[in-house]
Amino acid sequence: MDKETMIAELVKMVGRDNVLSSAMYFKLYEYDASLNRSQPDCIVLTESTEQVAQVVKFAHANRIPLIARGTGTNLSGGSVAVQGGISLVLTKMNKILDLDIENQRVVVQPGIITLDLKNELAKHGYLYQPDPASEKVTTIGGNFGENAGGPHCLKYGVTSNHVLGAEVVLDNGEVIRVGGKALDNPGFDLLGILGASEGTLGIVTEATLRIVPKAEAIKTMLCIFDSIEDGGNTVTAIIGEGMIPATLEMMDNLTIKAVEEAYHVGFPLDAAAILIVELDGLKDGMDRLTERILAICRQHKVREIRVAKDQAERDKIWAGRKGAFGAVGRLRPNYLVNDGTVPRTRLPETLAKVVEIGKKYRLPIANVFHAGDGNLHPLILFDERDKDELARVHAAATEIMEVCAAMGGTISGEHGIGLEKMHGMAMVFSEKDMAAMRQVKAAFDPLNLLNPGKVLPESEKAA
Amino acid sequence: MAKQELLGENTRENIYHCIKCGLCIAHCPVYKEVLKEEATPRGKVQLSRHLSEGSLELSEEVKEAFFSTCLLCGSCVANCPSGVHGDHLFSGVRWRAAQRYGIDWKKRMMFQLLASKWKMSKSAFFGKWARKVFGGPWIEDKLNAGALNVARVPAFNEQPFSDTVPEVVRPAGKVNARVLYFHGCATNYLYGAIGDAVVDVLKKMGVEVIIPKEQSCCGLPIFMSGERETALTCIRDNLKLFARPDVDAVVVDCATCGAALKNEYAHLLRDLRQLGEAVSDAEIAAAELMAAKIKDVTVFIDEHKEWLPQLKAGGAKLRVTYHDPCHLVKGMKISAQPRNVLKAIPGVEYVELPGANDCCGGGGSFQVEHAEVSRKITKRKTANIEATKAQVLATCCPGCNLTIANHLDPAIRVLHPVQLLREALNG
Ligand SMILES: Cc1cc2nc3c(=O)[nH]c(=O)nc-3n(C[C@H](O)[C@H](O)[C@H](O)COP(=O)(O)OP(=O)(O)OC[C@H]3O[C@@H](n4cnc5c(N)ncnc54)[C@H](O)[C@@H]3O)c2cc1C
Ligand code: SF4
Ligand code: SF4
């Protein structure tokens, strides 16, 4: 189908304002927060499930690739249109459809900004737990698409643990419902398959989320260490004693410096590591728990502990943590972040390897990690204008993935595979494992039109 | 023809530090309404990159994106973890766009008037005259004043403020300090009462105030609209008058002017020099000297509050809230001092405004040209103000004052903090 006709048809479905196609718009929707760029042939913004269904049906009938897009903040190339086609932008579908406090559920459209939802819930004393560092801009659809995690996921689980139901537009434009407000649903767990599917199996047009009352008490501690090992061992010891704090977040010296420059949080510039421990729950027993944690820190040679006195101090600490990725952009123009996960006990060992890799490829690496989950985020810093450096970056990233896999971990904890880590899939899955996944993909999207070229590498004997 | 660089080197480096994280999007008032990528700061930084590298044509559509989906409020700059100066990029692109496509004649006329002060001050009946000049399409015709309700735009001062004060105002007794006073165009032509308050309060604090008669527009509104050549004239005129080593401070009553004088002059002069304009080292040194002395008037007062005469507690309390102008809170990182000034007034019951530092949506001529988006942003602001049940909204920027007062419940007064302080001092 020629482009003119395609555009004319799409305009009929969603209106002139919602179909974008010009050199400028192609540049505006060619990227996400990864290094990948590729232009779509057309950008469509939809305002209802019916419109999504119409557009998807049209794409199906005309064999046009279709890529769902939230805010485009994923770090793996997930919303980049590698094979062109339609970029389906869901940011205008941003309403809360049903706030059901009694049943502790909320039904939302996929384009709602995660933090906007939380702010609305806060007015009722409620909370939606997942808290990716980018929550002030990401959409719920994108969070589900990548199965986003965040500091508090240590205790509460990742996005898919909080999505209980969804309305999904299938590849041919049919609309189905999976799950619902209940906790357990009969039949196949399609919701489980859809979480983290990165827009390759269907388009989520509505999500039912679990919400919980806000914790009665919160305690946030900033623990400062003179060595990364001490910090790491503290984490292992806390969990070893059977405690699961709400967060156990760590940052290394390079990150501390960048964050301090950007946010002036008061992190000491010479600290080797800081650990952010947050406890939440009932008031009763909170002090005792805090004491136990502080004792463990002291046993592991903590240099200093600061307990946030109020919400403002807590906010400041978290602003520093949540802005960490961005802040490293001050050190070098670009970064590539790996989010491999290893068994928690092997974190110190893995970090040492990461440091070696940095040395080997002559690249600065800043580290931020969800220490409690063993989820690393080595940020490899570089300048993409330097092509030799760029090549070293990719080699280093691949080696880091290999290390994680060898440690008995995996290549991505929360940012997804997208384009960037596709070549790492073979490090953690056998050809048979991937063949099973390909069958699922074929069942949902036999024509391979939904976000093609992502997640699953072509099989060795390509079809 | 040699390829003309789009942006100066300093400015250009910003595009390479944008990691496309998108965190700025949360702080952009325009994106919240438009929900498309061209409205995001990230999007415009990326477009700047393509423009600068020559991989995108500066089309009418691109020009529109830079003018109609940005208030140049600086929120993205204040919230970019990577330190990207989007504002410098965007105004640089606007400049090139204005060179290519020209700017609206009404705007050009206004800017040239702002720039050539004499044309204005020599006009005897300035108010009437200005209404005539800008009348018809701009001011009188409600349909074309965009989001502004013309009937509620304040009348022009009878006389420009600068004609109503002597060039030097000396306090009665001991002289604690000597300052230059930069009153913006808004005080000069619209809000003379703010100027009176500044002079009166400073005088009562024992401060000698010098108000150079020939001062010009700060240049920022002109600069923001892409007319850099005209802006440069303003900059040069102002440097001659205000870059003086023999004063303790240069006080400013307008957040926008303050941000321009403090943050933009030196940067802009350097940029222009790189792009081939003849700018001398002495001019840059003068800009730096002046920048170091620039103080918002509330900051100056707060730093020297011991000079204030004793304030007597009055009768009924006045409920007051405060709006942070973007160019003050984001541009100059000032939020505590104006509040301190307000809280120090015994008759004031201060209430904090929810979303106090959200943009008011005005953005100078933005509200006239892009009414729909502007109006939505302003609505959020006025709803928040009205919810506080305050009787007075205080703010340090006449631009915000104009926009907010135009949409706010008329029962709520909109004042500069210094006006309230003056009322308290004069009982
Ligand atoms: C500074 C920074 C910090 C970050 N911190 C974290 C973090 O702490 N934890 C974390 O997990 N991630 C983090 N991320 C990554 C990113 O923010 C998340 O992956 C986020 O979930 C993406 O949401 P989005 O709205 O931007 O979606 P997009 O990037 O637009 O899309 C993500 C994927 O979901 C698909 N998708 C989007 N909407 C739908 C839909 N309605 N139906 C089906 N598929 C859809 C897309 O096709 C794409 O594959 C961070 C990113 C940045 C830049
Ligand atoms: S301008 Fe700053 S905050 Fe915005 S996307 Fe670029 S780096 Fe991120
Ligand atoms: S200056 Fe303000 S309006 Fe313009 S992009 Fe930045 S945040 Fe948005």
Short mmCIF file of N, CA and C in Angstrom, two decimals, chain A residues 17 20 22-25 27-35 37 45 69 71-73 91-92 94 134 136-137 262-263 322-323 325-327 329-330 332-335 384-385, chain B residues 13 16-27 31-32 34-38 40 42-44 46-47 49-50 53 55-56 59 61-63 65 79-84:
data_model
loop_
_atom_site.label_atom_id
_atom_site.label_comp_id
_atom_site.label_asym_id
_atom_site.label_seq_id
_atom_site.Cartn_x
_atom_site.Cartn_y
_atom_site.Cartn_z
N ASP A 17 -5.35 15.28 13.30
CA ASP A 17 -4.43 15.65 14.37
C ASP A 17 -3.62 14.49 14.93
N LEU A 20 0.68 11.55 12.32
CA LEU A 20 1.83 12.42 12.11
C LEU A 20 2.76 11.77 11.10
N SER A 22 5.94 13.41 8.87
CA SER A 22 6.76 14.43 8.22
C SER A 22 8.17 14.16 8.69
N ALA A 23 9.12 14.78 8.00
CA ALA A 23 10.52 14.55 8.37
C ALA A 23 10.73 14.82 9.85
N MET A 24 10.08 15.89 10.35
CA MET A 24 10.28 16.23 11.76
C MET A 24 9.74 15.13 12.67
N TYR A 25 8.55 14.68 12.38
CA TYR A 25 7.97 13.66 13.26
C TYR A 25 8.73 12.33 13.18
N LYS A 27 11.82 12.04 12.94
CA LYS A 27 12.98 12.21 13.83
C LYS A 27 12.54 12.16 15.30
N LEU A 28 11.33 12.62 15.56
CA LEU A 28 10.88 12.69 16.95
C LEU A 28 10.47 11.34 17.52
N TYR A 29 10.14 10.44 16.65
CA TYR A 29 9.72 9.13 17.15
C TYR A 29 10.68 8.03 16.71
N GLU A 30 11.93 8.40 16.47
CA GLU A 30 12.89 7.39 16.00
C GLU A 30 13.70 6.80 17.16
N TYR A 31 13.49 7.34 18.37
CA TYR A 31 14.37 6.93 19.47
C TYR A 31 13.59 6.52 20.71
N ASP A 32 14.31 5.89 21.64
CA ASP A 32 13.83 5.77 23.01
C ASP A 32 15.04 6.13 23.86
N ALA A 33 15.16 5.63 25.09
CA ALA A 33 16.30 6.05 25.90
C ALA A 33 17.53 5.18 25.67
N SER A 34 17.47 4.28 24.70
CA SER A 34 18.65 3.48 24.37
C SER A 34 19.43 4.19 23.27
N LEU A 35 20.43 3.53 22.72
CA LEU A 35 21.23 4.18 21.68
C LEU A 35 20.65 3.96 20.29
N ARG A 37 18.28 4.02 16.99
CA ARG A 37 17.38 4.93 16.28
C ARG A 37 16.91 4.24 15.01
N LEU A 45 -1.62 8.47 17.01
CA LEU A 45 -2.02 8.56 18.41
C LEU A 45 -3.49 8.15 18.51
N ARG A 69 3.90 2.32 21.77
CA ARG A 69 4.85 3.24 22.39
C ARG A 69 4.19 4.00 23.53
N THR A 71 6.04 6.40 26.73
CA THR A 71 6.83 7.63 26.71
C THR A 71 8.15 7.42 25.97
N GLY A 72 8.48 6.17 25.67
CA GLY A 72 9.74 5.93 24.99
C GLY A 72 10.93 6.15 25.90
N THR A 73 10.87 5.59 27.12
CA THR A 73 12.01 5.72 28.03
C THR A 73 12.71 4.39 28.27
N THR A 91 0.01 7.78 24.56
CA THR A 91 0.06 8.79 25.63
C THR A 91 -1.25 9.53 25.85
N LYS A 92 -2.10 9.56 24.83
CA LYS A 92 -3.36 10.28 25.02
C LYS A 92 -4.40 9.43 25.76
N ASN A 94 -4.89 8.28 28.78
CA ASN A 94 -4.26 8.43 30.10
C ASN A 94 -5.26 8.62 31.23
N SER A 134 12.20 5.94 36.76
CA SER A 134 11.67 6.85 35.74
C SER A 134 10.16 7.05 35.89
N LYS A 136 8.18 9.13 37.04
CA LYS A 136 7.52 10.41 36.80
C LYS A 136 7.22 10.65 35.33
N VAL A 137 7.77 9.82 34.45
CA VAL A 137 7.46 9.98 33.03
C VAL A 137 6.93 8.73 32.34
N ALA A 262 24.56 16.89 40.51
CA ALA A 262 23.25 17.23 39.94
C ALA A 262 22.23 17.62 41.00
N TYR A 263 22.24 16.96 42.13
CA TYR A 263 21.13 17.12 43.08
C TYR A 263 21.49 17.71 44.44
N LYS A 322 16.89 8.38 42.21
CA LYS A 322 16.10 8.27 40.97
C LYS A 322 16.73 9.04 39.82
N GLY A 323 17.52 10.03 40.15
CA GLY A 323 18.15 10.80 39.06
C GLY A 323 19.52 10.26 38.70
N PHE A 325 20.76 7.80 36.91
CA PHE A 325 21.10 7.50 35.51
C PHE A 325 21.37 8.80 34.76
N GLY A 326 20.44 9.71 34.93
CA GLY A 326 20.59 10.97 34.21
C GLY A 326 21.86 11.69 34.63
N ALA A 327 22.14 11.64 35.92
CA ALA A 327 23.26 12.42 36.43
C ALA A 327 24.59 11.98 35.84
N GLY A 329 25.15 11.37 32.97
CA GLY A 329 25.28 12.06 31.69
C GLY A 329 26.16 13.29 31.80
N ARG A 330 26.41 13.73 33.05
CA ARG A 330 27.30 14.87 33.25
C ARG A 330 28.76 14.45 33.10
N ARG A 332 30.06 11.82 31.16
CA ARG A 332 30.35 11.64 29.73
C ARG A 332 29.01 11.80 29.01
N PRO A 333 29.03 12.12 27.71
CA PRO A 333 27.76 12.36 27.03
C PRO A 333 26.80 11.16 27.01
N ASN A 334 27.31 9.95 26.90
CA ASN A 334 26.40 8.81 26.79
C ASN A 334 26.67 7.74 27.83
N TYR A 335 25.66 6.91 28.04
CA TYR A 335 25.91 5.71 28.82
C TYR A 335 25.16 4.54 28.23
N GLU A 384 29.37 8.81 22.14
CA GLU A 384 29.04 8.03 20.95
C GLU A 384 29.68 8.58 19.68
N ARG A 385 30.19 9.82 19.76
CA ARG A 385 30.86 10.38 18.58
C ARG A 385 32.20 9.70 18.33
N GLU B 13 27.32 21.87 22.40
CA GLU B 13 27.74 20.71 23.18
C GLU B 13 26.57 20.10 23.96
N TYR B 16 24.85 16.87 22.80
CA TYR B 16 25.49 15.57 22.97
C TYR B 16 25.40 15.05 24.40
N HIS B 17 24.97 15.90 25.30
CA HIS B 17 24.81 15.44 26.68
C HIS B 17 23.39 15.01 26.99
N CYS B 18 22.51 15.12 26.01
CA CYS B 18 21.14 14.65 26.23
C CYS B 18 21.15 13.15 26.01
N ILE B 19 20.83 12.40 27.07
CA ILE B 19 20.85 10.94 26.97
C ILE B 19 19.46 10.40 26.67
N LYS B 20 18.55 11.30 26.32
CA LYS B 20 17.19 10.92 25.94
C LYS B 20 16.45 10.18 27.06
N CYS B 21 16.84 10.45 28.29
CA CYS B 21 16.20 9.75 29.40
C CYS B 21 14.74 10.15 29.56
N GLY B 22 14.42 11.35 29.12
CA GLY B 22 13.02 11.79 29.17
C GLY B 22 12.57 12.33 30.52
N LEU B 23 13.45 12.40 31.51
CA LEU B 23 13.02 12.84 32.84
C LEU B 23 12.50 14.28 32.84
N CYS B 24 13.02 15.09 31.90
CA CYS B 24 12.56 16.47 31.81
C CYS B 24 11.08 16.57 31.46
N ILE B 25 10.57 15.55 30.80
CA ILE B 25 9.19 15.60 30.30
C ILE B 25 8.21 15.83 31.44
N ALA B 26 8.54 15.29 32.60
CA ALA B 26 7.63 15.42 33.75
C ALA B 26 7.47 16.87 34.17
N HIS B 27 8.40 17.72 33.79
CA HIS B 27 8.38 19.10 34.29
C HIS B 27 7.95 20.11 33.23
N TYR B 31 4.03 20.00 27.54
CA TYR B 31 3.81 18.59 27.20
C TYR B 31 2.56 18.04 27.86
N LYS B 32 2.34 18.42 29.10
CA LYS B 32 1.17 17.91 29.83
C LYS B 32 -0.12 18.15 29.06
N VAL B 34 -0.14 18.84 25.51
CA VAL B 34 -0.06 18.47 24.10
C VAL B 34 0.11 16.95 23.90
N LEU B 35 0.89 16.34 24.78
CA LEU B 35 1.11 14.88 24.79
C LEU B 35 1.75 14.33 23.52
N LYS B 36 2.45 15.16 22.79
CA LYS B 36 3.20 14.68 21.63
C LYS B 36 4.67 15.03 21.82
N GLU B 37 5.52 14.28 21.13
CA GLU B 37 6.96 14.39 21.39
C GLU B 37 7.54 15.77 21.06
N GLU B 38 7.00 16.49 20.09
CA GLU B 38 7.60 17.79 19.78
C GLU B 38 7.44 18.75 20.94
N THR B 40 7.92 17.87 24.01
CA THR B 40 8.85 17.51 25.08
C THR B 40 10.16 18.28 24.92
N ARG B 42 12.95 16.95 25.57
CA ARG B 42 13.80 15.94 24.92
C ARG B 42 13.66 16.02 23.41
N GLY B 43 12.43 16.08 22.93
CA GLY B 43 12.18 16.13 21.49
C GLY B 43 12.85 17.33 20.86
N LYS B 44 12.73 18.47 21.52
CA LYS B 44 13.31 19.68 20.92
C LYS B 44 14.83 19.67 20.99
N GLN B 46 16.55 16.91 20.66
CA GLN B 46 16.90 16.02 19.56
C GLN B 46 16.75 16.71 18.21
N LEU B 47 15.70 17.50 18.07
CA LEU B 47 15.53 18.25 16.82
C LEU B 47 16.69 19.24 16.65
N ARG B 49 19.60 18.86 17.63
CA ARG B 49 20.76 18.09 17.20
C ARG B 49 20.72 17.83 15.69
N HIS B 50 19.57 17.40 15.22
CA HIS B 50 19.47 17.14 13.78
C HIS B 50 19.68 18.41 12.97
N GLU B 53 23.33 19.26 13.00
CA GLU B 53 24.16 18.35 12.19
C GLU B 53 23.76 18.36 10.73
N SER B 55 20.95 17.24 9.43
CA SER B 55 20.14 16.12 8.97
C SER B 55 18.64 16.42 9.04
N LEU B 56 18.32 17.67 9.32
CA LEU B 56 16.91 18.06 9.28
C LEU B 56 16.83 19.50 8.81
N SER B 59 12.29 23.60 8.65
CA SER B 59 11.04 23.86 7.92
C SER B 59 10.11 24.73 8.74
N GLU B 61 7.32 23.84 9.78
CA GLU B 61 6.79 22.97 10.83
C GLU B 61 7.74 22.91 12.03
N VAL B 62 9.04 22.82 11.73
CA VAL B 62 10.02 22.77 12.81
C VAL B 62 10.02 24.10 13.56
N LYS B 63 9.97 25.18 12.81
CA LYS B 63 9.91 26.51 13.41
C LYS B 63 8.71 26.57 14.37
N ALA B 65 7.24 24.20 15.92
CA ALA B 65 7.46 23.39 17.12
C ALA B 65 8.24 24.18 18.17
N ASN B 79 15.57 20.69 35.74
CA ASN B 79 15.33 19.30 36.12
C ASN B 79 16.07 18.29 35.27
N CYS B 80 16.99 18.73 34.45
CA CYS B 80 17.73 17.77 33.64
C CYS B 80 18.90 17.25 34.45
N PRO B 81 18.91 15.96 34.79
CA PRO B 81 20.01 15.45 35.60
C PRO B 81 21.34 15.55 34.88
N SER B 82 21.29 15.59 33.58
CA SER B 82 22.52 15.60 32.81
C SER B 82 23.03 17.02 32.55
N GLY B 83 22.29 18.02 33.03
CA GLY B 83 22.76 19.40 32.91
C GLY B 83 22.61 20.01 31.53
N VAL B 84 21.67 19.50 30.75
CA VAL B 84 21.48 20.03 29.39
C VAL B 84 20.77 21.38 29.45
#
